[in-house]
GROMACS .gro file of C-alpha atoms in nm:
model
  209
    1MET     CA    1   1.887  -0.224   1.979
    2GLN     CA    2   1.633  -0.463   1.752
    3GLN     CA    3   1.265  -0.598   1.983
    4SER     CA    4   1.142  -0.888   1.831
    5GLY     CA    5   0.803  -1.031   1.826
    6ASN     CA    6   0.594  -1.350   1.830
    7THR     CA    7   0.747  -1.593   1.605
    8GLU     CA    8   0.440  -1.725   1.475
    9LEU     CA    9   0.282  -1.351   1.390
   10ALA     CA   10   0.651  -1.293   1.229
   11ALA     CA   11   0.634  -1.583   0.978
   12GLU     CA   12   0.271  -1.492   0.879
   13PHE     CA   13   0.451  -1.167   0.768
   14ALA     CA   14   0.708  -1.364   0.573
   15ASP     CA   15   0.427  -1.538   0.348
   16TYR     CA   16   0.422  -1.182   0.117
   17PHE     CA   17   0.702  -1.034  -0.092
   18GLN     CA   18   0.865  -0.732   0.018
   19ILE     CA   19   0.868  -0.418  -0.169
   20GLU     CA   20   1.122  -0.179  -0.172
   21HIS     CA   21   0.948   0.174  -0.212
   22GLN     CA   22   0.756   0.465  -0.023
   23THR     CA   23   0.482   0.541  -0.036
   24THR     CA   24   0.199   0.709   0.290
   25VAL     CA   25  -0.002   0.567   0.519
   26ASN     CA   26  -0.148   0.710   0.783
   27LEU     CA   27  -0.097   0.466   1.112
   28VAL     CA   28  -0.314   0.570   1.432
   29PRO     CA   29  -0.283   0.372   1.788
   30PHE     CA   30  -0.598   0.136   1.794
   31PRO     CA   31  -0.689   0.046   2.164
   32ALA     CA   32  -0.675  -0.388   2.251
   33PRO     CA   33  -0.832  -0.584   2.177
   34LEU     CA   34  -0.835  -0.734   1.853
   35PRO     CA   35  -1.203  -0.692   1.680
   36ASP     CA   36  -1.316  -1.001   1.516
   37GLN     CA   37  -1.350  -0.965   1.213
   38ASP     CA   38  -1.774  -0.842   1.166
   39GLY     CA   39  -1.564  -0.621   1.392
   40PHE     CA   40  -1.336  -0.463   1.171
   41LEU     CA   41  -1.551  -0.457   0.898
   42ARG     CA   42  -1.758  -0.238   1.054
   43LEU     CA   43  -1.490   0.014   1.130
   44ILE     CA   44  -1.399   0.081   0.794
   45PRO     CA   45  -1.464   0.465   0.657
   46ASP     CA   46  -1.732   0.502   0.381
   47ALA     CA   47  -1.466   0.601   0.197
   48PHE     CA   48  -1.371   0.330   0.186
   49LYS     CA   49  -1.608   0.114   0.113
   50MET     CA   50  -1.768   0.295  -0.165
   51THR     CA   51  -1.390   0.347  -0.331
   52SER     CA   52  -1.416  -0.007  -0.358
   53GLU     CA   53  -1.688  -0.062  -0.484
   54LEU     CA   54  -1.614   0.159  -0.761
   55SER     CA   55  -1.321   0.046  -0.839
   56LEU     CA   56  -1.496  -0.351  -0.869
   57LEU     CA   57  -1.769  -0.108  -1.140
   58ASN     CA   58  -1.459  -0.014  -1.321
   59ASN     CA   59  -1.315  -0.342  -1.361
   60SER     CA   60  -1.634  -0.550  -1.468
   61SER     CA   61  -1.678  -0.262  -1.729
   62ILE     CA   62  -1.363  -0.287  -1.883
   63ARG     CA   63  -1.331  -0.664  -1.882
   64THR     CA   64  -1.747  -0.598  -2.059
   65PHE     CA   65  -1.575  -0.320  -2.290
   66ASN     CA   66  -1.275  -0.516  -2.370
   67ALA     CA   67  -1.542  -0.863  -2.505
   68VAL     CA   68  -1.732  -0.644  -2.701
   69LYS     CA   69  -1.505  -0.605  -3.058
   70ASP     CA   70  -1.800  -0.473  -3.223
   71LEU     CA   71  -1.839  -0.114  -3.019
   72SER     CA   72  -1.826   0.199  -3.228
   73VAL     CA   73  -1.554   0.407  -3.223
   74ASP     CA   74  -1.732   0.702  -3.051
   75LEU     CA   75  -1.878   0.437  -2.792
   76ALA     CA   76  -1.563   0.269  -2.741
   77HIS     CA   77  -1.407   0.643  -2.704
   78TYR     CA   78  -1.727   0.731  -2.448
   79LEU     CA   79  -1.654   0.455  -2.221
   80GLN     CA   80  -1.291   0.493  -2.193
   81GLN     CA   81  -1.340   0.865  -2.075
   82GLN     CA   82  -1.591   0.731  -1.833
   83ALA     CA   83  -1.363   0.512  -1.692
   84ARG     CA   84  -1.046   0.750  -1.652
   85LYS     CA   85  -1.327   0.991  -1.445
   86LEU     CA   86  -1.345   0.670  -1.187
   87ASP     CA   87  -1.022   0.649  -1.134
   88ALA     CA   88  -0.969   1.006  -1.112
   89LEU     CA   89  -1.270   1.007  -0.845
   90THR     CA   90  -1.134   0.713  -0.647
   91HIS     CA   91  -0.808   0.838  -0.598
   92TYR     CA   92  -0.963   1.215  -0.492
   93VAL     CA   93  -1.181   1.075  -0.270
   94LEU     CA   94  -0.950   0.811  -0.102
   95ARG     CA   95  -0.622   1.099  -0.117
   96SER     CA   96  -0.849   1.380   0.135
   97GLN     CA   97  -0.853   1.061   0.388
   98ASP     CA   98  -0.486   1.095   0.466
   99ASP     CA   99  -0.381   1.329   0.757
  100PRO     CA  100  -0.112   1.525   0.761
  101ALA     CA  101  -0.062   1.461   1.147
  102CYS     CA  102  -0.045   1.066   1.158
  103ARG     CA  103   0.147   1.038   0.892
  104PHE     CA  104   0.458   0.796   0.779
  105PHE     CA  105   0.691   0.699   0.474
  106THR     CA  106   0.681   0.348   0.392
  107PHE     CA  107   1.081   0.180   0.373
  108SER     CA  108   0.814  -0.153   0.227
  109TYR     CA  109   0.520  -0.305   0.187
  110GLY     CA  110   0.310  -0.597   0.044
  111GLY     CA  111   0.042  -0.866   0.144
  112SER     CA  112   0.131  -0.916   0.431
  113GLY     CA  113   0.232  -0.584   0.567
  114VAL     CA  114   0.402  -0.248   0.572
  115GLN     CA  115   0.781  -0.160   0.712
  116VAL     CA  116   0.735   0.166   0.836
  117TRP     CA  117   1.013   0.477   0.921
  118MET     CA  118   0.916   0.658   1.234
  119ASP     CA  119   1.117   0.916   1.478
  120ASN     CA  120   1.012   0.735   1.791
  121PRO     CA  121   1.055   0.372   1.921
  122VAL     CA  122   0.726   0.182   1.987
  123ALA     CA  123   0.564  -0.053   2.213
  124LEU     CA  124   0.572  -0.447   2.062
  125ASP     CA  125   0.175  -0.575   1.999
  126GLN     CA  126   0.056  -0.261   1.950
  127LEU     CA  127  -0.222  -0.189   1.713
  128TYR     CA  128  -0.302   0.071   1.479
  129GLU     CA  129  -0.568   0.136   1.260
  130VAL     CA  130  -0.329   0.143   0.924
  131LYS     CA  131  -0.445   0.338   0.540
  132LEU     CA  132  -0.199   0.274   0.341
  133PHE     CA  133  -0.219   0.494  -0.037
  134LEU     CA  134  -0.053   0.321  -0.267
  135ASP     CA  135   0.161   0.535  -0.575
  136ASN     CA  136   0.007   0.541  -0.960
  137ASN     CA  137  -0.314   0.474  -0.910
  138ASP     CA  138  -0.317   0.123  -0.739
  139GLY     CA  139  -0.581   0.198  -0.481
  140ALA     CA  140  -0.605   0.266  -0.062
  141LEU     CA  141  -0.632   0.081   0.210
  142PHE     CA  142  -0.776   0.068   0.540
  143CYS     CA  143  -0.732  -0.240   0.823
  144LEU     CA  144  -0.585  -0.321   1.105
  145GLY     CA  145  -0.242  -0.416   1.228
  146GLN     CA  146  -0.003  -0.436   1.493
  147VAL     CA  147   0.367  -0.408   1.482
  148LEU     CA  148   0.616  -0.723   1.520
  149ASP     CA  149   0.958  -0.552   1.511
  150VAL     CA  150   1.075  -0.218   1.592
  151THR     CA  151   1.496  -0.209   1.486
  152GLU     CA  152   1.679   0.158   1.551
  153GLN     CA  153   1.863   0.316   1.268
  154PRO     CA  154   2.120   0.495   1.447
  155ALA     CA  155   2.247   0.852   1.224
  156THR     CA  156   2.550   0.832   1.007
  157GLU     CA  157   2.542   1.199   0.983
  158PRO     CA  158   2.621   1.518   1.229
  159GLU     CA  159   2.274   1.637   1.169
  160GLN     CA  160   2.065   1.297   1.137
  161LYS     CA  161   1.823   1.182   1.410
  162THR     CA  162   1.844   0.837   1.527
  163GLY     CA  163   1.545   0.680   1.333
  164TYR     CA  164   1.372   0.332   1.433
  165LEU     CA  165   1.210   0.122   1.105
  166VAL     CA  166   0.909  -0.113   1.216
  167LYS     CA  167   0.733  -0.333   1.079
  168ILE     CA  168   0.314  -0.380   1.103
  169LEU     CA  169   0.173  -0.711   1.046
  170PHE     CA  170  -0.153  -0.648   0.891
  171ARG     CA  171  -0.427  -0.839   1.122
  172ARG     CA  172  -0.737  -0.759   1.011
  173ILE     CA  173  -0.787  -0.636   0.645
  174ARG     CA  174  -1.014  -0.747   0.366
  175ASP     CA  175  -0.895  -1.024   0.135
  176GLU     CA  176  -0.955  -0.777  -0.173
  177ASP     CA  177  -0.772  -0.470  -0.083
  178ARG     CA  178  -0.488  -0.835   0.053
  179ASP     CA  179  -0.493  -0.914  -0.353
  180MET     CA  180  -0.475  -0.498  -0.394
  181VAL     CA  181  -0.202  -0.449  -0.253
  182VAL     CA  182   0.008  -0.769  -0.362
  183ARG     CA  183  -0.085  -0.682  -0.746
  184ALA     CA  184   0.050  -0.321  -0.632
  185SER     CA  185   0.359  -0.437  -0.517
  186LEU     CA  186   0.407  -0.666  -0.844
  187HIS     CA  187   0.358  -0.316  -1.024
  188GLU     CA  188   0.628  -0.091  -0.883
  189GLN     CA  189   0.877  -0.479  -0.920
  190SER     CA  190   0.822  -0.473  -1.274
  191ARG     CA  191   0.878  -0.030  -1.283
  192GLN     CA  192   1.197  -0.031  -1.024
  193LEU     CA  193   1.296  -0.398  -1.287
  194LYS     CA  194   1.246  -0.134  -1.638
  195ARG     CA  195   1.414   0.128  -1.521
  196LYS     CA  196   1.725  -0.074  -1.383
  197ALA     CA  197   1.726  -0.218  -1.717
  198GLU     CA  198   1.649   0.161  -1.841
  199GLN     CA  199   1.985   0.278  -1.647
  200ARG     CA  200   2.216  -0.065  -1.783
  201GLN     CA  201   2.139   0.018  -2.136
  202LEU     CA  202   2.216   0.376  -2.094
  203GLN     CA  203   2.623   0.315  -1.932
  204ALA     CA  204   2.601   0.073  -2.245
  205GLN     CA  205   2.564   0.313  -2.493
  206GLN     CA  206   2.756   0.568  -2.301
  207SER     CA  207   3.041   0.286  -2.250
  208GLN     CA  208   3.060   0.323  -2.598
  209GLN     CA  209   3.104   0.626  -2.763
   0.00000   0.00000   0.00000
């Protein structure tokens, strides 16, 4: 069983590459109507605003560090330590926003939205507050999403339950957060391709033995 919604929004979802990867996402139903962009910006939790500013500051510091070639070894080491501490602080603050009561896991994600596994069907066009937590310290974001598609996944084993793959389009999101998700999806794609290449190399070595 499959339910599909607005074709224009579906085309918008297809505008960005999706990487199949499981990561954590929080979904909280949001009452309609969808706010305008200014109203959405007022909804963003302070933790996400703060960590976004810290990330920009850290990236700016790294660019400055890379541009200065005459730094002493001690100063270079100190700046690298501070950058790592800032990354750790950002990761801790964002992970504290993860609520187990509304936690789900993605099937895929990309710059336009996510596909999420759910135990129960949801209504098309349902709005959600979305908190997406990316792996490998790639960051996290807060946005508003809308359900575009619900696909039933029948159980393949007797002990399994029927699941639902829910496609959610990002309807309100900051540009910098969309860019972050795009970068994270490309990073994950590179990691997956590297693992596949290593597996092929290992299999080739084993076949020669």
